[in-house]
Amino acid sequence: MTRRVLSLSLAFVRNLYRTLLGMLPPVLTLLVYRLSFTYRNQGDPAYFTAMGGIGLAFVGVVTALLIADRANRAAMYSFIARLPRRAEFLFAVVVATLFITVAMAGLYTSLVLGFHMALTPIELLLIFPRWLSIFILSATLGLLMSRLASRHNSHVIVFVVLGGMALSREQIRYLANGQSSWFVDGVEFVVRPITDALTINLQSSDVLPALAVTWLYATVLLASAVWLFQRKDLLWME
Amino acid sequence: MIAFRNVTKRYGATPALHQLTLTISSGAIFGLLGPNGAGKSTLINLLMGFIFPDDGTLERGDWLPRRIGFVPERPAFPSRCPADEYLMIAGQLVGTNAAVLRNDIAARLQQVGLHHAARWRVNQFSKGMLQRLAIAQALLSDPAFLILDEPMNGLDPAGQKEIRDLIKSLRREGKTVLFSTHRLEDIAGVCTHVGILKRGRLVRAGSLDALAPLRDQVVITIAGAPTLQAIAALHPDITLDGNTLTLNGDAIAHKAAVLRALLEMGAEIQSLSHQRTTLEEIYLEAMR
């Protein structure tokens, strides 16, 4: 299975980079870099971890949507026909997204280290697993937001839920007439492990539960995408 | 063996297949015939597992993706991908060793007449070349079962003949082939079995031998008005109508004896024809 998923994911990456859309992940990464270091020329490891993690997670979601869109076409019929399990097709989308997001993390890190700050190899080693767990989460979230894994327009529900979660605490409080809302509390509860994964002190082992929960979220999202895709009628257009 | 049992598939409220029951045996060359919109591609998509039946069951025996070769109705390819790279990905997905795969790719491209275009990007291919590339992909890794949805699409007459010859050679190799077409000439001389679909219903299915002999007779017309009762008496399956003798059933085997007797009595044979029900007649009758 590993070989099939790797072959397919490399095909997805090449397929994306043969189009102009392949420029989008590096362009977005440069934008994230510009935005995170426009107002401060110097950063510290905590700032770099948090800003880079959030920005690159966004790049990961967009990349997953781009790859899933290109995988959701008739050109893929002959490939999916050769897979013993449909789920492998989705795994390949996630792996292809990770390849690109990790490469973009390399680009972002090189720019930051080249022009703004220094990080020790130990600090980089401590940051990588935090970012990787966030990247996996963003890849699986992007997959679930795509038409590829959508059944009965389930991807629209994901957009609505994310939109609701993106509303700031104050806005929701305002909408709820100043009352504390179960929705706000719920969103905070859900998002806390993700923010913890990016903000807890680099040397602290307190981050481990947050990383575990982030992986759990990614697993749940991927399992949901597989469940939706498994019994979906594939009527792909050219 | 593949078995559809009372399979129904709808797209929204529109039924694409209705209560379809069909068996495809190993080693058969099964031609799926029907006009556009009859449900041929829906049947193939169900078989490939791209879509799922609303009712009924589909048994696919010892189905293994690596033993299946598939050509979709309108082959599409990843944009700007070189032909050999596309085939390499397809081969890797069934776990073929890279060195073996390289030789296999060269052989398959040669087989479909695309050896000169191995490094061409697919967007440089003509429609016929794309069809050939799709067939090369289906033949990779020596599949036991080939499923070809309108494989002659986009091919010139020479290309269509090549595909018919290819299917005949697959038959000799003992492979099972299911292919759909709306052209009768693709079926004749190629298939062992035929299924005719009409508006989502299977209206005829079976071996060509079982479907064809609805009518099989030799008709001999004699000039003038000789006395032919003696000839008609040669076999109970010979009928006489004026100056026309019709040999049915077992009497056909005695055609030579009948002709000899006619010549001996000095009859002038005006015409002789061996009339069989053609596939076209079966098809047109099914479409009524």
Short mmCIF file of C-alpha atoms in Angstrom, two decimals:
data_model
loop_
_atom_site.label_atom_id
_atom_site.label_comp_id
_atom_site.label_asym_id
_atom_site.label_seq_id
_atom_site.Cartn_x
_atom_site.Cartn_y
_atom_site.Cartn_z
CA MET A 1 0.00 0.00 0.00
CA THR A 2 2.80 2.42 0.92
CA ARG A 3 4.33 2.14 -2.55
CA ARG A 4 1.01 2.74 -4.29
CA VAL A 5 0.23 5.77 -2.11
CA LEU A 6 3.70 7.23 -2.69
CA SER A 7 3.52 6.68 -6.46
CA LEU A 8 0.12 8.31 -6.64
CA SER A 9 1.05 11.21 -4.36
CA LEU A 10 4.14 11.99 -6.48
CA ALA A 11 1.88 11.89 -9.53
CA PHE A 12 -0.45 14.38 -7.82
CA VAL A 13 2.46 16.71 -7.02
CA ARG A 14 3.77 16.58 -10.60
CA ASN A 15 0.23 17.05 -11.91
CA LEU A 16 -0.18 20.22 -9.83
CA TYR A 17 3.20 21.67 -10.78
CA ARG A 18 2.46 21.22 -14.48
CA THR A 19 -0.14 23.96 -14.18
CA LEU A 20 0.04 27.60 -13.22
CA LEU A 21 -1.88 26.74 -10.04
CA GLY A 22 1.31 25.05 -8.88
CA MET A 23 2.66 28.55 -8.24
CA LEU A 24 0.03 29.21 -5.59
CA PRO A 25 1.65 27.40 -2.59
CA PRO A 26 5.03 29.21 -2.97
CA VAL A 27 3.28 32.53 -3.62
CA LEU A 28 1.14 32.08 -0.49
CA THR A 29 4.21 31.06 1.51
CA LEU A 30 6.01 34.24 0.45
CA LEU A 31 2.90 36.19 1.44
CA VAL A 32 2.83 34.51 4.86
CA TYR A 33 6.50 35.37 5.26
CA ARG A 34 5.93 39.00 4.27
CA LEU A 35 2.95 39.37 6.57
CA SER A 36 4.61 37.75 9.57
CA PHE A 37 7.81 39.76 9.24
CA THR A 38 6.59 43.09 7.87
CA TYR A 39 6.19 44.86 11.20
CA ARG A 40 9.03 43.23 13.05
CA ASN A 41 12.41 42.60 11.63
CA GLN A 42 13.47 40.32 14.45
CA GLY A 43 11.58 37.29 15.68
CA ASP A 44 11.96 34.80 18.46
CA PRO A 45 11.42 31.03 18.36
CA ALA A 46 7.93 31.29 19.90
CA TYR A 47 6.81 33.89 17.36
CA PHE A 48 8.34 31.92 14.50
CA THR A 49 6.63 28.69 15.66
CA ALA A 50 3.19 30.26 16.06
CA MET A 51 3.16 32.52 12.98
CA GLY A 52 4.81 29.96 10.74
CA GLY A 53 2.50 27.19 11.99
CA ILE A 54 -0.68 29.20 11.41
CA GLY A 55 0.43 30.60 8.04
CA LEU A 56 1.69 27.30 6.70
CA ALA A 57 -1.46 25.53 7.93
CA PHE A 58 -3.38 27.92 5.68
CA VAL A 59 -1.00 27.07 2.81
CA GLY A 60 -1.63 23.37 3.59
CA VAL A 61 -5.41 23.74 3.40
CA VAL A 62 -5.17 25.58 0.05
CA THR A 63 -2.71 22.98 -1.29
CA ALA A 64 -5.02 20.12 -0.25
CA LEU A 65 -7.92 21.84 -2.02
CA LEU A 66 -5.83 22.29 -5.19
CA ILE A 67 -4.64 18.68 -5.24
CA ALA A 68 -8.07 17.29 -4.40
CA ASP A 69 -9.59 19.37 -7.17
CA ARG A 70 -7.16 17.93 -9.72
CA ALA A 71 -7.68 14.43 -8.32
CA ASN A 72 -11.43 14.84 -8.76
CA ARG A 73 -11.29 14.49 -12.56
CA ALA A 74 -11.87 11.82 -15.18
CA ALA A 75 -8.11 11.58 -15.77
CA MET A 76 -7.93 9.63 -12.52
CA TYR A 77 -10.36 6.81 -13.50
CA SER A 78 -7.59 4.57 -14.76
CA PHE A 79 -5.58 5.12 -11.57
CA ILE A 80 -8.36 4.55 -9.06
CA ALA A 81 -9.39 1.44 -11.01
CA ARG A 82 -6.01 -0.04 -10.12
CA LEU A 83 -6.27 0.53 -6.37
CA PRO A 84 -7.56 -2.28 -4.15
CA ARG A 85 -9.04 0.27 -1.72
CA ARG A 86 -10.46 3.67 -2.52
CA ALA A 87 -9.09 5.05 0.74
CA GLU A 88 -5.57 4.85 -0.72
CA PHE A 89 -6.57 7.56 -3.18
CA LEU A 90 -7.35 9.94 -0.31
CA PHE A 91 -4.20 8.95 1.58
CA ALA A 92 -2.25 9.92 -1.54
CA VAL A 93 -3.91 13.36 -1.59
CA VAL A 94 -2.91 13.89 2.06
CA VAL A 95 0.67 12.69 1.47
CA ALA A 96 1.03 14.88 -1.64
CA THR A 97 -0.22 17.86 0.38
CA LEU A 98 2.30 17.09 3.11
CA PHE A 99 5.16 16.89 0.58
CA ILE A 100 4.35 20.36 -0.66
CA THR A 101 3.58 21.90 2.74
CA VAL A 102 6.83 20.59 4.22
CA ALA A 103 8.71 21.99 1.21
CA MET A 104 6.95 25.33 1.79
CA ALA A 105 7.93 25.15 5.47
CA GLY A 106 11.53 24.76 4.27
CA LEU A 107 11.17 27.84 2.07
CA TYR A 108 9.62 29.88 4.89
CA THR A 109 12.26 28.75 7.39
CA SER A 110 15.11 29.52 4.97
CA LEU A 111 13.81 33.05 4.42
CA VAL A 112 13.36 33.69 8.14
CA LEU A 113 16.74 32.23 9.06
CA GLY A 114 18.40 34.07 6.20
CA PHE A 115 17.08 37.53 6.95
CA HIS A 116 15.64 37.80 10.46
CA MET A 117 16.73 35.45 13.19
CA ALA A 118 18.81 32.45 14.15
CA LEU A 119 17.56 29.14 15.49
CA THR A 120 19.59 26.32 16.89
CA PRO A 121 19.23 22.85 15.36
CA ILE A 122 17.63 21.71 18.63
CA GLU A 123 14.99 24.42 18.36
CA LEU A 124 14.28 23.43 14.76
CA LEU A 125 13.95 19.80 15.84
CA LEU A 126 11.48 20.81 18.55
CA ILE A 127 9.43 22.92 16.14
CA PHE A 128 9.18 20.31 13.38
CA PRO A 129 6.85 17.80 15.12
CA ARG A 130 4.54 20.66 16.17
CA TRP A 131 4.33 21.95 12.62
CA LEU A 132 4.01 18.45 11.17
CA SER A 133 0.98 17.67 13.33
CA ILE A 134 -0.60 20.99 12.28
CA PHE A 135 0.21 20.27 8.60
CA ILE A 136 -1.41 16.83 8.81
CA LEU A 137 -4.47 18.40 10.39
CA SER A 138 -4.65 21.07 7.67
CA ALA A 139 -4.22 18.48 4.89
CA THR A 140 -7.07 16.34 6.23
CA LEU A 141 -9.22 19.42 6.82
CA GLY A 142 -8.57 20.59 3.26
CA LEU A 143 -9.51 17.13 1.99
CA LEU A 144 -12.80 17.22 3.86
CA MET A 145 -13.48 20.72 2.48
CA SER A 146 -12.97 19.50 -1.10
CA ARG A 147 -15.54 18.21 -3.57
CA LEU A 148 -13.48 15.03 -3.93
CA ALA A 149 -14.47 13.64 -0.55
CA SER A 150 -17.83 15.39 -0.48
CA ARG A 151 -21.07 13.47 -0.54
CA HIS A 152 -24.41 15.24 -0.79
CA ASN A 153 -22.50 18.57 -0.54
CA SER A 154 -21.03 17.66 2.84
CA HIS A 155 -18.10 19.99 2.09
CA VAL A 156 -20.48 22.95 2.38
CA ILE A 157 -21.25 21.91 5.96
CA VAL A 158 -17.52 21.92 6.71
CA PHE A 159 -17.22 25.46 5.33
CA VAL A 160 -20.20 26.60 7.44
CA VAL A 161 -18.79 25.05 10.62
CA LEU A 162 -15.37 26.61 9.97
CA GLY A 163 -17.00 29.94 9.23
CA GLY A 164 -18.86 29.75 12.54
CA MET A 165 -15.68 28.87 14.38
CA ALA A 166 -13.80 31.71 12.70
CA LEU A 167 -16.17 34.29 14.16
CA SER A 168 -14.33 35.94 16.98
CA ARG A 169 -15.35 35.39 20.57
CA GLU A 170 -16.47 38.99 20.87
CA GLN A 171 -18.66 38.81 17.79
CA ILE A 172 -20.38 35.66 19.03
CA ARG A 173 -20.83 37.24 22.50
CA TYR A 174 -22.33 40.27 20.78
CA LEU A 175 -24.67 38.09 18.75
CA ALA A 176 -25.62 36.24 21.95
CA ASN A 177 -26.46 39.55 23.67
CA GLY A 178 -23.39 39.48 25.88
CA GLN A 179 -24.20 36.09 27.33
CA SER A 180 -21.57 33.42 27.55
CA SER A 181 -22.36 31.03 24.77
CA TRP A 182 -22.04 27.25 24.74
CA PHE A 183 -20.86 27.66 21.15
CA VAL A 184 -17.97 29.92 22.19
CA ASP A 185 -17.03 27.56 25.00
CA GLY A 186 -17.25 24.61 22.62
CA VAL A 187 -15.10 26.29 19.98
CA GLU A 188 -12.51 27.24 22.60
CA PHE A 189 -12.45 23.69 23.90
CA VAL A 190 -11.94 22.29 20.39
CA VAL A 191 -9.33 24.82 19.26
CA ARG A 192 -7.29 24.90 22.50
CA PRO A 193 -5.09 21.84 21.70
CA ILE A 194 -4.22 23.32 18.30
CA THR A 195 -3.20 26.68 19.73
CA ASP A 196 -1.36 24.90 22.54
CA ALA A 197 0.59 22.88 19.98
CA LEU A 198 1.93 26.13 18.55
CA THR A 199 2.29 28.28 21.67
CA ILE A 200 3.48 26.13 24.59
CA ASN A 201 7.12 26.78 25.43
CA LEU A 202 9.44 24.98 23.03
CA GLN A 203 11.32 23.04 25.69
CA SER A 204 8.20 22.03 27.63
CA SER A 205 6.89 18.47 27.43
CA ASP A 206 3.40 19.88 28.25
CA VAL A 207 2.88 20.12 24.50
CA LEU A 208 2.63 16.35 24.10
CA PRO A 209 -1.10 16.03 25.02
CA ALA A 210 -1.88 18.90 22.61
CA LEU A 211 0.02 17.13 19.83
CA ALA A 212 -1.78 13.88 20.59
CA VAL A 213 -5.18 15.60 20.37
CA THR A 214 -4.17 17.33 17.11
CA TRP A 215 -3.26 13.92 15.64
CA LEU A 216 -6.56 12.57 16.92
CA TYR A 217 -8.43 15.40 15.16
CA ALA A 218 -6.55 14.65 11.93
CA THR A 219 -7.41 10.95 12.25
CA VAL A 220 -11.10 11.73 12.80
CA LEU A 221 -11.17 14.10 9.80
CA LEU A 222 -9.41 11.56 7.57
CA ALA A 223 -11.71 8.76 8.72
CA SER A 224 -14.71 10.98 7.95
CA ALA A 225 -13.36 11.73 4.46
CA VAL A 226 -12.74 8.02 3.83
CA TRP A 227 -16.22 7.14 5.07
CA LEU A 228 -17.80 9.70 2.73
CA PHE A 229 -15.63 8.68 -0.23
CA GLN A 230 -15.96 4.93 0.23
CA ARG A 231 -19.56 4.68 -1.01
CA LYS A 232 -19.60 7.73 -3.22
CA ASP A 233 -20.61 7.43 -6.88
CA LEU A 234 -17.63 8.65 -8.87
CA LEU A 235 -18.96 10.45 -11.90
CA TRP A 236 -15.96 12.55 -12.73
CA MET A 237 -15.94 15.12 -15.47
CA GLU A 238 -13.11 15.72 -17.92
CA MET B 1 -17.38 -15.05 -13.27
CA ILE B 2 -19.27 -11.78 -13.02
CA ALA B 3 -22.95 -11.82 -12.09
CA PHE B 4 -25.40 -8.94 -11.96
CA ARG B 5 -28.59 -9.96 -10.17
CA ASN B 6 -31.62 -7.68 -10.47
CA VAL B 7 -29.39 -4.63 -10.43
CA THR B 8 -31.09 -1.25 -10.62
CA LYS B 9 -29.28 2.07 -10.84
CA ARG B 10 -30.90 5.49 -10.91
CA TYR B 11 -29.43 8.95 -11.38
CA GLY B 12 -31.83 11.01 -9.31
CA ALA B 13 -35.26 9.94 -10.50
CA THR B 14 -33.96 8.74 -13.87
CA PRO B 15 -33.42 4.97 -14.06
CA ALA B 16 -30.19 4.13 -15.90
CA LEU B 17 -30.41 0.37 -15.41
CA HIS B 18 -33.52 -1.55 -14.44
CA GLN B 19 -33.57 -5.01 -12.86
CA LEU B 20 -30.55 -6.12 -14.85
CA THR B 21 -29.55 -9.76 -14.56
CA LEU B 22 -26.49 -10.82 -16.51
CA THR B 23 -23.66 -13.32 -16.19
CA ILE B 24 -20.27 -12.99 -17.85
CA SER B 25 -18.24 -16.18 -17.80
CA SER B 26 -14.46 -16.38 -17.71
CA GLY B 27 -12.94 -16.53 -21.18
CA ALA B 28 -15.92 -14.88 -22.85
CA ILE B 29 -15.61 -11.96 -25.23
CA PHE B 30 -18.76 -10.13 -24.26
CA GLY B 31 -20.04 -7.36 -26.49
CA LEU B 32 -22.42 -4.90 -24.89
CA LEU B 33 -24.54 -3.37 -27.58
CA GLY B 34 -27.02 -0.55 -27.41
CA PRO B 35 -27.74 2.96 -28.58
CA ASN B 36 -26.35 5.98 -26.75
CA GLY B 37 -28.00 6.32 -23.34
CA ALA B 38 -28.95 2.63 -23.14
CA GLY B 39 -26.96 2.12 -19.92
CA LYS B 40 -23.76 0.54 -21.26
CA SER B 41 -21.40 2.88 -19.43
CA THR B 42 -23.50 2.68 -16.27
CA LEU B 43 -23.15 -1.11 -16.32
CA ILE B 44 -19.38 -0.80 -16.79
CA ASN B 45 -19.06 1.84 -14.06
CA LEU B 46 -20.97 -0.45 -11.69
CA LEU B 47 -18.67 -3.32 -12.56
CA MET B 48 -15.59 -1.17 -12.00
CA GLY B 49 -16.93 -0.08 -8.60
CA PHE B 50 -17.05 3.61 -9.56
CA ILE B 51 -20.76 3.70 -8.76
CA PHE B 52 -23.00 1.53 -6.61
CA PRO B 53 -26.31 -0.18 -7.37
CA ASP B 54 -29.49 1.14 -5.77
CA ASP B 55 -30.97 -2.35 -5.73
CA GLY B 56 -29.79 -5.84 -6.49
CA THR B 57 -26.41 -7.46 -6.09
CA LEU B 58 -23.25 -7.60 -8.10
CA GLU B 59 -20.86 -10.53 -7.69
CA ARG B 60 -17.39 -9.99 -9.09
CA GLY B 61 -15.81 -13.36 -8.28
CA ASP B 62 -12.08 -13.19 -7.54
CA TRP B 63 -11.81 -9.55 -8.62
CA LEU B 64 -8.30 -8.17 -8.24
CA PRO B 65 -7.59 -4.65 -9.55
CA ARG B 66 -4.13 -5.68 -10.73
CA ARG B 67 -5.71 -8.30 -13.02
CA ILE B 68 -8.13 -5.79 -14.58
CA GLY B 69 -7.46 -3.59 -17.58
CA PHE B 70 -9.88 -0.72 -18.08
CA VAL B 71 -10.47 1.81 -20.85
CA PRO B 72 -13.04 4.50 -19.98
CA GLU B 73 -15.55 5.79 -22.50
CA ARG B 74 -13.72 9.09 -22.97
CA PRO B 75 -10.14 8.52 -21.90
CA ALA B 76 -8.69 11.51 -20.07
CA PHE B 77 -5.13 11.97 -18.89
CA PRO B 78 -3.25 14.16 -16.43
CA SER B 79 -2.46 17.35 -18.33
CA ARG B 80 0.98 17.68 -19.94
CA CYS B 81 2.04 14.27 -18.63
CA PRO B 82 4.40 12.33 -20.96
CA ALA B 83 2.91 9.06 -22.19
CA ASP B 84 5.59 6.83 -20.68
CA GLU B 85 5.35 8.59 -17.32
CA TYR B 86 1.59 8.07 -17.29
CA LEU B 87 2.03 4.37 -18.02
CA MET B 88 4.74 4.13 -15.37
CA ILE B 89 2.37 5.48 -12.69
CA ALA B 90 -0.39 3.12 -13.83
CA GLY B 91 2.00 0.17 -13.69
CA GLN B 92 3.40 1.11 -10.29
CA LEU B 93 -0.11 1.12 -8.84
CA VAL B 94 -0.39 -2.61 -9.49
CA GLY B 95 3.02 -3.22 -7.99
CA THR B 96 4.94 -4.14 -11.12
CA ASN B 97 8.70 -4.06 -10.74
CA ALA B 98 10.23 -0.94 -12.38
CA ALA B 99 12.57 -2.84 -14.73
CA VAL B 100 9.79 -5.21 -15.84
CA LEU B 101 7.48 -2.23 -16.20
CA ARG B 102 9.85 -0.34 -18.52
CA ASN B 103 9.97 -3.33 -20.89
CA ASP B 104 6.21 -3.79 -20.60
CA ILE B 105 5.58 -0.11 -21.40
CA ALA B 106 7.80 -0.29 -24.50
CA ALA B 107 6.01 -3.47 -25.65
CA ARG B 108 2.53 -2.05 -25.10
CA LEU B 109 3.33 1.22 -26.86
CA GLN B 110 4.70 -0.84 -29.76
CA GLN B 111 1.54 -2.97 -29.72
CA VAL B 112 -0.74 0.05 -30.10
CA GLY B 113 1.56 1.85 -32.54
CA LEU B 114 2.70 4.62 -30.21
CA HIS B 115 6.33 3.61 -29.68
CA HIS B 116 7.49 6.79 -31.44
CA ALA B 117 5.46 8.97 -29.04
CA ALA B 118 6.62 7.57 -25.69
CA ARG B 119 8.05 10.91 -24.52
CA TRP B 120 5.31 13.05 -26.02
CA ARG B 121 3.06 14.88 -23.61
CA VAL B 122 -0.54 13.71 -23.78
CA ASN B 123 -1.76 17.16 -24.83
CA GLN B 124 0.23 16.66 -28.07
CA PHE B 125 -1.75 13.49 -28.88
CA SER B 126 -4.61 13.27 -31.37
CA LYS B 127 -7.92 11.76 -30.25
CA GLY B 128 -7.02 8.42 -31.83
CA MET B 129 -3.62 8.41 -30.16
CA LEU B 130 -5.23 9.09 -26.78
CA GLN B 131 -7.52 6.11 -27.33
CA ARG B 132 -4.52 3.94 -28.18
CA LEU B 133 -2.70 5.16 -25.08
CA ALA B 134 -5.70 4.26 -22.94
CA ILE B 135 -5.66 0.78 -24.47
CA ALA B 136 -1.90 0.46 -23.83
CA GLN B 137 -2.58 1.39 -20.20
CA ALA B 138 -5.28 -1.27 -19.97
CA LEU B 139 -2.95 -3.92 -21.36
CA LEU B 140 -0.16 -3.15 -18.88
CA SER B 141 0.74 -5.88 -16.40
CA ASP B 142 -0.98 -8.61 -18.42
CA PRO B 143 -4.58 -8.32 -17.12
CA ALA B 144 -6.85 -11.36 -17.14
CA PHE B 145 -10.01 -9.30 -17.60
CA LEU B 146 -10.32 -6.31 -19.90
CA ILE B 147 -13.18 -3.86 -19.69
CA LEU B 148 -13.32 -1.53 -22.65
CA ASP B 149 -15.96 1.18 -22.82
CA GLU B 150 -16.41 2.10 -26.50
CA PRO B 151 -12.79 1.22 -27.40
CA MET B 152 -13.21 2.09 -31.10
CA ASN B 153 -14.15 5.71 -30.30
CA GLY B 154 -12.03 8.19 -32.18
CA LEU B 155 -10.18 5.57 -34.22
CA ASP B 156 -9.99 5.55 -38.01
CA PRO B 157 -11.14 2.38 -39.85
CA ALA B 158 -7.62 0.94 -39.80
CA GLY B 159 -7.36 1.61 -36.06
CA GLN B 160 -10.76 0.03 -35.46
CA LYS B 161 -9.66 -3.10 -37.31
CA GLU B 162 -6.48 -3.21 -35.22
CA ILE B 163 -8.55 -3.11 -32.02
CA ARG B 164 -10.86 -5.84 -33.32
CA ASP B 165 -7.79 -7.95 -34.16
CA LEU B 166 -6.39 -7.19 -30.72
CA ILE B 167 -9.59 -8.37 -29.03
CA LYS B 168 -9.52 -11.54 -31.15
CA SER B 169 -5.93 -12.18 -30.04
CA LEU B 170 -6.96 -11.66 -26.40
CA ARG B 171 -9.66 -14.26 -26.98
CA ARG B 172 -7.03 -16.72 -28.19
CA GLU B 173 -5.01 -16.00 -25.03
CA GLY B 174 -8.03 -17.01 -22.96
CA LYS B 175 -8.66 -13.57 -21.48
CA THR B 176 -12.10 -12.32 -20.59
CA VAL B 177 -13.15 -9.14 -22.37
CA LEU B 178 -16.21 -6.97 -21.87
CA PHE B 179 -16.56 -4.16 -24.33
CA SER B 180 -19.36 -1.81 -25.16
CA THR B 181 -20.19 -0.36 -28.50
CA HIS B 182 -23.09 1.02 -30.49
CA ARG B 183 -21.63 -0.30 -33.74
CA LEU B 184 -22.75 -3.75 -34.89
CA GLU B 185 -19.64 -4.30 -37.00
CA ASP B 186 -17.50 -4.19 -33.85
CA ILE B 187 -19.35 -7.21 -32.46
CA ALA B 188 -19.58 -9.50 -35.48
CA GLY B 189 -16.68 -11.88 -35.75
CA VAL B 190 -15.17 -10.70 -32.47
CA CYS B 191 -17.55 -11.62 -29.64
CA THR B 192 -18.57 -14.95 -28.25
CA HIS B 193 -21.44 -13.40 -26.32
CA VAL B 194 -23.65 -10.38 -26.78
CA GLY B 195 -25.92 -8.37 -24.52
CA ILE B 196 -28.28 -5.80 -26.00
CA LEU B 197 -29.39 -2.94 -23.80
CA LYS B 198 -32.34 -0.70 -24.47
CA ARG B 199 -33.25 2.16 -22.14
CA GLY B 200 -31.59 0.49 -19.16
CA ARG B 201 -33.07 -2.95 -19.77
CA LEU B 202 -31.24 -5.98 -21.05
CA VAL B 203 -33.44 -7.09 -23.92
CA ARG B 204 -31.21 -9.86 -25.34
CA ALA B 205 -28.24 -11.71 -23.90
CA GLY B 206 -26.44 -14.90 -24.70
CA SER B 207 -23.88 -16.53 -26.91
CA LEU B 208 -23.89 -15.53 -30.57
CA ASP B 209 -24.66 -19.15 -31.49
CA ALA B 210 -27.70 -19.11 -29.25
CA LEU B 211 -28.96 -15.78 -30.55
CA ALA B 212 -28.20 -16.16 -34.26
CA PRO B 213 -30.03 -19.27 -35.50
CA LEU B 214 -33.48 -17.76 -35.30
CA ARG B 215 -33.51 -18.15 -39.04
CA ASP B 216 -31.17 -20.43 -41.00
CA GLN B 217 -32.31 -21.56 -44.43
CA VAL B 218 -31.16 -22.16 -47.99
CA VAL B 219 -33.47 -20.78 -50.66
CA ILE B 220 -33.17 -22.09 -54.25
CA THR B 221 -35.18 -20.50 -57.05
CA ILE B 222 -35.62 -22.39 -60.31
CA ALA B 223 -36.33 -20.74 -63.66
CA GLY B 224 -39.47 -21.84 -65.47
CA ALA B 225 -41.94 -24.21 -63.84
CA PRO B 226 -40.39 -27.68 -63.62
CA THR B 227 -41.93 -30.42 -61.50
CA LEU B 228 -40.12 -30.18 -58.18
CA GLN B 229 -42.23 -32.47 -55.97
CA ALA B 230 -39.61 -35.23 -56.27
CA ILE B 231 -36.95 -32.88 -54.95
CA ALA B 232 -39.17 -31.70 -52.10
CA ALA B 233 -39.70 -35.32 -51.16
CA LEU B 234 -35.95 -35.83 -50.59
CA HIS B 235 -36.18 -34.49 -47.03
CA PRO B 236 -39.07 -33.56 -44.74
CA ASP B 237 -37.45 -30.15 -44.01
CA ILE B 238 -37.63 -29.10 -47.67
CA THR B 239 -40.64 -26.99 -48.57
CA LEU B 240 -41.82 -26.10 -52.04
CA ASP B 241 -43.58 -22.87 -52.91
CA GLY B 242 -44.13 -22.48 -56.67
CA ASN B 243 -40.65 -22.63 -58.18
CA THR B 244 -38.85 -21.92 -54.91
CA LEU B 245 -37.34 -24.64 -52.74
CA THR B 246 -36.54 -23.82 -49.12
CA LEU B 247 -34.20 -26.04 -47.13
CA ASN B 248 -34.62 -25.68 -43.37
CA GLY B 249 -32.95 -27.33 -40.38
CA ASP B 250 -31.28 -30.66 -41.15
CA ALA B 251 -32.10 -30.36 -44.84
CA ILE B 252 -29.39 -27.70 -45.17
CA ALA B 253 -26.82 -30.45 -44.75
CA HIS B 254 -28.28 -32.10 -47.85
CA LYS B 255 -27.87 -28.97 -49.99
CA ALA B 256 -25.32 -30.62 -52.31
CA ALA B 257 -27.58 -33.63 -52.95
CA VAL B 258 -30.50 -31.34 -53.74
CA LEU B 259 -28.42 -29.31 -56.19
CA ARG B 260 -27.13 -32.48 -57.84
CA ALA B 261 -30.70 -33.77 -58.26
CA LEU B 262 -31.79 -30.44 -59.74
CA LEU B 263 -28.93 -30.45 -62.25
CA GLU B 264 -29.64 -34.09 -63.18
CA MET B 265 -33.24 -33.23 -63.99
CA GLY B 266 -32.03 -30.31 -66.11
CA ALA B 267 -33.45 -27.52 -63.94
CA GLU B 268 -32.04 -24.06 -64.46
CA ILE B 269 -31.07 -22.62 -61.08
CA GLN B 270 -31.89 -18.93 -61.02
CA SER B 271 -30.59 -18.13 -57.55
CA LEU B 272 -29.31 -19.77 -54.41
CA SER B 273 -28.91 -18.03 -51.09
CA HIS B 274 -28.06 -19.12 -47.56
CA GLN B 275 -30.15 -16.85 -45.36
CA ARG B 276 -29.29 -16.44 -41.68
CA THR B 277 -30.55 -14.07 -39.10
CA THR B 278 -27.95 -11.33 -38.89
CA LEU B 279 -26.92 -9.56 -35.75
CA GLU B 280 -28.39 -6.46 -37.30
CA GLU B 281 -31.79 -8.15 -37.53
CA ILE B 282 -31.52 -9.34 -33.91
CA TYR B 283 -30.55 -5.83 -32.84
CA LEU B 284 -33.28 -4.10 -34.80
CA GLU B 285 -35.85 -6.59 -33.55
CA ALA B 286 -34.69 -5.97 -29.97
CA MET B 287 -34.92 -2.21 -30.43
CA ARG B 288 -38.55 -2.36 -31.56
#
